Short mmCIF file of C-alpha atoms in Angstrom, two decimals:
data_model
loop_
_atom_site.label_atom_id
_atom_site.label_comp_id
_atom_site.label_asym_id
_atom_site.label_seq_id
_atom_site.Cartn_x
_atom_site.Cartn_y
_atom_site.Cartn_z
CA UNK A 125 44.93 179.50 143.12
CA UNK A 126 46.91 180.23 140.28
CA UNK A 127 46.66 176.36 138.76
CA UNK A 128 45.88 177.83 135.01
CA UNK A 129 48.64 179.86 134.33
CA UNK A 130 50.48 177.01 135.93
CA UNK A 131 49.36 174.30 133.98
CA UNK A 132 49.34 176.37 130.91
CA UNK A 133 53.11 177.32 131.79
CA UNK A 134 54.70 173.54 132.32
CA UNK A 135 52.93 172.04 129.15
CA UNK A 136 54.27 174.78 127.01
CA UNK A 137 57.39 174.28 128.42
CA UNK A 138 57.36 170.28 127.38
CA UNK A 139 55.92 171.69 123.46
CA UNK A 140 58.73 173.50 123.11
CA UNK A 141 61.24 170.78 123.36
CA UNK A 142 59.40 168.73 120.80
CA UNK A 143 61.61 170.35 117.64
CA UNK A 144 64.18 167.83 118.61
CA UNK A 145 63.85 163.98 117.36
CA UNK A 146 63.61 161.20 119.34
CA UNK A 147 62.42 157.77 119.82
CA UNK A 148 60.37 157.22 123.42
CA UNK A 149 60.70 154.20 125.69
CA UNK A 150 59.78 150.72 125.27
CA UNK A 151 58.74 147.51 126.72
CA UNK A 152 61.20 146.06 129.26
CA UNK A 153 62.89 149.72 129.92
CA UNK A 154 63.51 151.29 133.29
CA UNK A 155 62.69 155.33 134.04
CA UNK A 156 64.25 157.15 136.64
CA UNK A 157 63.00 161.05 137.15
CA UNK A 158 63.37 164.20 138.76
CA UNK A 159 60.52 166.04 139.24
CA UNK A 160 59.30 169.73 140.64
CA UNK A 161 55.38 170.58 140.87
CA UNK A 162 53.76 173.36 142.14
CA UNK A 163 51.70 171.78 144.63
CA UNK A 164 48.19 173.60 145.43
CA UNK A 165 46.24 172.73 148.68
CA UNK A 166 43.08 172.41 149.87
CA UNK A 167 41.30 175.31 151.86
CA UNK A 168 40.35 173.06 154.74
CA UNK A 169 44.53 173.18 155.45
CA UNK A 170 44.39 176.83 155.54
CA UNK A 171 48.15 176.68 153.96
CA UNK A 172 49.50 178.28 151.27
CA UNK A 173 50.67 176.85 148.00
CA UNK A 174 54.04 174.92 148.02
CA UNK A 175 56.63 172.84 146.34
CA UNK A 176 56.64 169.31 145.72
CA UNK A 177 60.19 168.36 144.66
CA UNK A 178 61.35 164.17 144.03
CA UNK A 179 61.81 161.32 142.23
CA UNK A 180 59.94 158.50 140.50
CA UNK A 181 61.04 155.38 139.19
CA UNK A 182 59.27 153.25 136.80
CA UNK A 183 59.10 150.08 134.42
CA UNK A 184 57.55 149.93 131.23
CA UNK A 185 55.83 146.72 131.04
CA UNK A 186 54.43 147.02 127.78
CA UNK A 187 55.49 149.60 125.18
CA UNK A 188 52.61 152.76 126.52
CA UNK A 189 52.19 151.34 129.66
CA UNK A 190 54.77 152.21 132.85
CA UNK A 191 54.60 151.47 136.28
CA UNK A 192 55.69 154.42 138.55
CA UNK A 193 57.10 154.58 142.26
CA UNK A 194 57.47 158.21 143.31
CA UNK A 195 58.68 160.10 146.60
CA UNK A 196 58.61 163.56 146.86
CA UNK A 197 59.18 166.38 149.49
CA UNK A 198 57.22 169.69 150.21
CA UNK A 199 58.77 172.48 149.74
CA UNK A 200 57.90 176.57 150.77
CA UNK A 201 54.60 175.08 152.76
CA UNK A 202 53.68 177.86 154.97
CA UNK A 203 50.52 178.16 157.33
CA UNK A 204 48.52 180.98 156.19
CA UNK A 205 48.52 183.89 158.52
CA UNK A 206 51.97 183.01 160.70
CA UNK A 207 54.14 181.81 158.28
CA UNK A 208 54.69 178.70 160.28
CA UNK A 209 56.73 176.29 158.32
CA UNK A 210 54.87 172.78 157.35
CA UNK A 211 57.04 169.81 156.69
CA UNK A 212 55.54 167.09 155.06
CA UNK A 213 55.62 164.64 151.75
CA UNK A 214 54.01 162.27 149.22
CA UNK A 215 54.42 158.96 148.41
CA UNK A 216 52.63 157.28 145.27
CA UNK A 217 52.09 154.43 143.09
CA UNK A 218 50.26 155.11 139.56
CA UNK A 219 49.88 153.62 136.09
CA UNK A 220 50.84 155.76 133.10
CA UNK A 221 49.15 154.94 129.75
CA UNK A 222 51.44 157.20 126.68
CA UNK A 223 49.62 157.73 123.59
CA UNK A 224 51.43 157.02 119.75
CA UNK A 225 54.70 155.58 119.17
CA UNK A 226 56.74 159.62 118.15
CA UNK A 227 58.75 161.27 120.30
CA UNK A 228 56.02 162.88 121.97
CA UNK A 229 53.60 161.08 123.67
CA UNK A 230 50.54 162.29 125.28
CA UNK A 231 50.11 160.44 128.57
CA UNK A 232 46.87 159.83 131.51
CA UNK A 233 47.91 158.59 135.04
CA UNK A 234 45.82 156.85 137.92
CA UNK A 235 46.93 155.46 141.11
CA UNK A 236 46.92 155.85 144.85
CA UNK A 237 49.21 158.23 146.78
CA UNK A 238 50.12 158.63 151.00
CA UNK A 239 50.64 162.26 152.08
CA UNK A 240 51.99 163.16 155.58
CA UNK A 241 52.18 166.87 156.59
CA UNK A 242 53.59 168.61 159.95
CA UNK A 243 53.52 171.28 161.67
CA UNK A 244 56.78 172.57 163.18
CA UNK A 245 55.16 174.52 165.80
CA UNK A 246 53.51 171.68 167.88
CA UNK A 247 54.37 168.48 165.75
CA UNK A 248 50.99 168.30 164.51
CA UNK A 249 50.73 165.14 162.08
CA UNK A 250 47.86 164.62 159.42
CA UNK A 251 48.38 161.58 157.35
CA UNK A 252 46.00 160.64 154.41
CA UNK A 253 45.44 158.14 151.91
CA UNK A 254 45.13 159.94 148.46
CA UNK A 255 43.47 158.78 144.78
CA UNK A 256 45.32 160.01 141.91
CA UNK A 257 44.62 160.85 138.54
CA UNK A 258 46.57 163.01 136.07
CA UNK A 259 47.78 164.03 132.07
CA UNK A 260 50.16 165.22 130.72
CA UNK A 261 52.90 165.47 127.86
CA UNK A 262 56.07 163.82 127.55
CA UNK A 263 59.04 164.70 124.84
CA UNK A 264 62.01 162.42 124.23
CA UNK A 265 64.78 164.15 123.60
CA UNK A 266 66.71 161.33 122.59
CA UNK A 267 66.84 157.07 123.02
CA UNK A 268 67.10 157.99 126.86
CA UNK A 269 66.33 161.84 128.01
CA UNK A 270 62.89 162.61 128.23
CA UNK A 271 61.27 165.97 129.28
CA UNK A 272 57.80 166.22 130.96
CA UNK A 273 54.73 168.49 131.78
CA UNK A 274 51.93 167.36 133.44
CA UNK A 275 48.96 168.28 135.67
CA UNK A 276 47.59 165.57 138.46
CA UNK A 277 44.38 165.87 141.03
CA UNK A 278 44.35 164.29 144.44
CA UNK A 279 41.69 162.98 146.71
CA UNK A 280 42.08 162.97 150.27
CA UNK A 281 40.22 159.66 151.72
CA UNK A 282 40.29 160.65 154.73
CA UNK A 283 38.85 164.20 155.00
CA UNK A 284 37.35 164.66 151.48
CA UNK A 285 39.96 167.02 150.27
CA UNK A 286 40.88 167.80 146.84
CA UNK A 287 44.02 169.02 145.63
CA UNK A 288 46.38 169.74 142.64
CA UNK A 289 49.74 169.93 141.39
CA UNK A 290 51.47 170.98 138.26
CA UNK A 291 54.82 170.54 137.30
CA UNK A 292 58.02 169.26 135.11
CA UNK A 293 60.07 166.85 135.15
CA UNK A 294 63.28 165.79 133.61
CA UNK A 295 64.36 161.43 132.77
CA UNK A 296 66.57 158.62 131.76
CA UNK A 297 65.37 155.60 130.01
CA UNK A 298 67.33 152.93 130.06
CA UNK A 299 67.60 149.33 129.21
CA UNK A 300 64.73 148.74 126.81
CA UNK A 301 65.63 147.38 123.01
CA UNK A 302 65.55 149.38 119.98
CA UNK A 303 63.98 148.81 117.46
CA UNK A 304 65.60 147.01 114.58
CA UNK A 305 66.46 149.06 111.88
CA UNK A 306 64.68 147.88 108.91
CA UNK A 307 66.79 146.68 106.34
CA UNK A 308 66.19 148.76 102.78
CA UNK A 309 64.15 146.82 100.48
CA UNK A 310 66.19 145.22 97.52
CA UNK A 311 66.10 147.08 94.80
CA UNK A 312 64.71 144.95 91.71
CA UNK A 313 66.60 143.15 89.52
CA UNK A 314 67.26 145.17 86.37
CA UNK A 315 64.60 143.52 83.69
CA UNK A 316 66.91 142.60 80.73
CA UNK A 317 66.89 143.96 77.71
CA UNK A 318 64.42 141.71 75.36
CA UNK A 319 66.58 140.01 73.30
CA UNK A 320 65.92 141.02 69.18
CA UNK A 321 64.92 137.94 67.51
CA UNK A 322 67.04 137.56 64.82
CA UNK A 323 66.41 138.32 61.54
CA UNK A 324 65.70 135.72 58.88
CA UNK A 325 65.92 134.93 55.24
CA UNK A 326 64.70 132.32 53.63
CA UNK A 327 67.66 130.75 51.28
CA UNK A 328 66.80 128.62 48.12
CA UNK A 329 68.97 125.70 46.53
CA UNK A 330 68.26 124.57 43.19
CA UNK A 331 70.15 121.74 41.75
CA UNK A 332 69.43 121.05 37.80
CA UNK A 333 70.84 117.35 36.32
CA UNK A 334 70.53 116.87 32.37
CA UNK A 335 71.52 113.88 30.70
CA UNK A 336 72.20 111.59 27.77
CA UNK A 337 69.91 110.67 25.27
CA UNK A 338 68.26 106.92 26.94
CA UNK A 339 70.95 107.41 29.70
CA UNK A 340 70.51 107.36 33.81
CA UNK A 341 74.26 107.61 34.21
CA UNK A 342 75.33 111.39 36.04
CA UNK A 343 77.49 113.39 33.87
CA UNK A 344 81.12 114.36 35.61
CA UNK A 345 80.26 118.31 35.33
CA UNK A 346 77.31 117.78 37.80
CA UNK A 347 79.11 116.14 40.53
CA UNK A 348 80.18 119.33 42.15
CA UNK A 349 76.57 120.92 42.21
CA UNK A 350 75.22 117.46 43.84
CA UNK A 351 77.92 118.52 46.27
CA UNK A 352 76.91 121.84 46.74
CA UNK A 353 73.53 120.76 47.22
CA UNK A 354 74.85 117.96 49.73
CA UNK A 355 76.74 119.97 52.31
CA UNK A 356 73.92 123.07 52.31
CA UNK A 357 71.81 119.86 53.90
CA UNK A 358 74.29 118.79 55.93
CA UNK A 359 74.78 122.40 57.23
CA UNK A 360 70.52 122.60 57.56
CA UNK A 361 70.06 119.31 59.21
CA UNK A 362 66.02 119.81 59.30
CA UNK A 363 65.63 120.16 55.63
CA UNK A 364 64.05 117.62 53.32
CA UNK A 365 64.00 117.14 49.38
CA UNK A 366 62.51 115.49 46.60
CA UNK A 367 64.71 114.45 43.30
CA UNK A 368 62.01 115.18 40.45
CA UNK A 369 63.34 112.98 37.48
CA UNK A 370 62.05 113.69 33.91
CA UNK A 371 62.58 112.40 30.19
CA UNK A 372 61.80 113.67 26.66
CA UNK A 373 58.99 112.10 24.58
CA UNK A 374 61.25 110.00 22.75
CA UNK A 375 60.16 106.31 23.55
CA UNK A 376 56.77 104.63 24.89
CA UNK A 377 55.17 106.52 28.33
CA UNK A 378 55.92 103.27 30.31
CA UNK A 379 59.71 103.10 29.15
CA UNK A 380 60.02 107.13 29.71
CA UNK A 381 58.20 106.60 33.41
CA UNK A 382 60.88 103.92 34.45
CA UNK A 383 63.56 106.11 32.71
CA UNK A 384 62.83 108.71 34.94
CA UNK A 385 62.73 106.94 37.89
CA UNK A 386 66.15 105.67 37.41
CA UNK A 387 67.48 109.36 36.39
CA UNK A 388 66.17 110.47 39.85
CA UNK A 389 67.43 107.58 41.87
CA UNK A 390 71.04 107.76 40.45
CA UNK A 391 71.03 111.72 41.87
CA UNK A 392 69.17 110.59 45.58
CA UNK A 393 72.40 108.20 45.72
CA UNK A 394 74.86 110.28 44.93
CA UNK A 395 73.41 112.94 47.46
CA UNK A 396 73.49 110.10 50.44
CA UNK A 397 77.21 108.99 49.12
CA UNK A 398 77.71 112.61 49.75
CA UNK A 399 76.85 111.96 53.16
CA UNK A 400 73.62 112.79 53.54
CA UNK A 401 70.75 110.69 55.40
CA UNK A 402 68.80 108.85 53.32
CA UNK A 403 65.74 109.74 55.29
CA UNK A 404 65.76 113.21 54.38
CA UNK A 405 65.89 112.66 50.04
CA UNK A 406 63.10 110.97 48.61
CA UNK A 407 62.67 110.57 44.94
CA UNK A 408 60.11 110.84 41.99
CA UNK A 409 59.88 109.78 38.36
CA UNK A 410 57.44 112.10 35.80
CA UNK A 411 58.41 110.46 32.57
CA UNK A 412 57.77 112.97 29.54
CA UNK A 413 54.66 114.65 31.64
CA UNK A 414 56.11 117.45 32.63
CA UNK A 415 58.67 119.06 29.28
CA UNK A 416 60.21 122.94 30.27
CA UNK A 417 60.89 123.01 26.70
CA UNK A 418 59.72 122.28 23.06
CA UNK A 419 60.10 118.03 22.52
CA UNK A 420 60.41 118.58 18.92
CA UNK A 421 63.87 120.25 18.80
CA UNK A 422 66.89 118.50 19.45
CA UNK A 423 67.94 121.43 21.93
CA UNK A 424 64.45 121.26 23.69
CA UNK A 425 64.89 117.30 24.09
CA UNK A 426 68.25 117.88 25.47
CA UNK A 427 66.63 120.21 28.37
CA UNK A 428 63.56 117.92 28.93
CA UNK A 429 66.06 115.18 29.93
CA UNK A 430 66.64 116.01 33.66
CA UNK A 431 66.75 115.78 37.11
CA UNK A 432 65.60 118.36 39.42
CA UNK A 433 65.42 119.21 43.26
CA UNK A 434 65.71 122.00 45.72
CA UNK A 435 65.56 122.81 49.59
CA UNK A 436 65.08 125.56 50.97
CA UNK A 437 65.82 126.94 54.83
CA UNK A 438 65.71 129.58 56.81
CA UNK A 439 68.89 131.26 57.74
CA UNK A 440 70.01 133.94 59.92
CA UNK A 441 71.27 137.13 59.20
CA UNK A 442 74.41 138.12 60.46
#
């Protein structure tokens, strides 16, 4: 028998489809297929080789498994020696098992086949219950057309006769459900720019109160720097002060202390008549502790008697 060039000749045949892409049956799909083999027989027939030429039909009930109903014809069977034509065909029922998920899927088959062959000559019947068991190579042209190559044996139960056949075959799938496209995955959200934090200087406001000899009364040309002083803390809500009043060493410490007091009082009410909270100004009396200037000058006298405070915030740079 030539079964190895054979073989060798319908796989190759199946390979060289594979360039094309594909995407093979699946689950709950119906195949429908025309096939050819070159059918070799057993000596004990004293026949030459033949044709097999049909059609199988089969249901994938999982996505690599596929039931398969198959008829098929003999074709060119000749009795060896006279030439005497021998009708006759097959009839099977196998499992197929395809390998991967690709367009091309290795395959194995099993199952049980019914062969009937007869003479012309004297209408000579031999019918025979037949195991199966094959591989092969299928390539998926496309969602539907399929190519195939594959080799099977056969076991006669009846007489104990083994046989082969090699062929193609050419198929429709049909019915089965794609597979969903998978959606792309979103691409991330852009990650926003980090936001600069914004620069800041730190803004000082000094206010400086002198008064009249023995005197806790504010002097008109220091109303506007109160003011001044008043709406930077009303524009700086957070920010706190204390009004430092002081006194020159004229007078007893006790008189000066109480002087002072008064001094720094009068300025912490004319801030919160200026509208702001009361809460946020606190005031403090020194008395002649704490002189910026020389007590025993008339100009460094006039200096020493004041009222101080400043507040200080942090402010943004535009």
């Amino acid at each position: 028998m030539k079964l190895k060039n054979t073989v060798g000749l319908v796989v190759g045949a199946a390979i060289a489809a594979s360039s094309m892409s594909a995407m093979a049956g699946k689950a709950g799909s119906v195949e429908v297929e025309a096939f050819a083999d070159r059918y070799f027989t057993d000596s004990m027939y004293g026949l030459n080789d033949g044709t097999l030429v049909g059609g199988n039909i089969g249901y994938f009930v999982s996505e690599n498994v596929l039931l398969n109903v198959g008829l098929g014809k003999y074709k060119s069977l000749e009795v060896d020696g006279t030439n005497e034509d021998v009708d006759g065909k097959l009839a099977q029922i196998e499992a197929v098992y395809h390998f991967g998920t690709g367009n091309v899927l290795p395959y194995i088959s099993a199952g049980l086949a019914h062969q009937e062959l007869e003479a012309d000559s004297d209408n000579t019947e031999d019918r025979t219950t037949m195991a199966m068991a094959g591989f092969g190579i299928k390539n998926y042209l496309n969602e539907n057309f399929f190519v195939k190559a594959g080799v099977d044996a056969l076991y006669g139960f009846d007489h104990g006769n083994t046989e082969w056949q090699a062929g193609v075959g050419l198929g429709l799938n049909f019915g089965g459900k794609s597979e969903p496209v998978a959606e792309p995955a979103p691409l991330p959200a852009p990650i926003p720019e980090p936001t600069p934090a914004p620069e800041m200087q730190s803004v000082r406001v000094e206010l400086d109160v002198l008064f009249d000899f023995d005197k806790d009364t504010i002097r008109p040309e220091y109303r506007q720097d109160i003011q001044s002083l008043a709406e930077f803390m009303k524009t700086y809500p957070s920010v706190t002060t204390t009004v430092e009043g002081h006194t020159d060493s004229v007078g007893s410490d006790s008189y000066n202390q109480n002087l002072s007091e008064r001094r720094a009082n009068a300025v912490r009410e004319a801030l919160i008549s200026e509208g702001v909270d009361g809460s946020r100004v606190s005031s403090v009396g020194y008395g002649e502790a704490r002189p910026i200037a020389d007590n025993g000058t008339d100009e460094g006298r006039s200096m020493n008697r004041r009222v101080e405070a400043e507040v200080e915030a942090q402010v943004e740079v535009k």
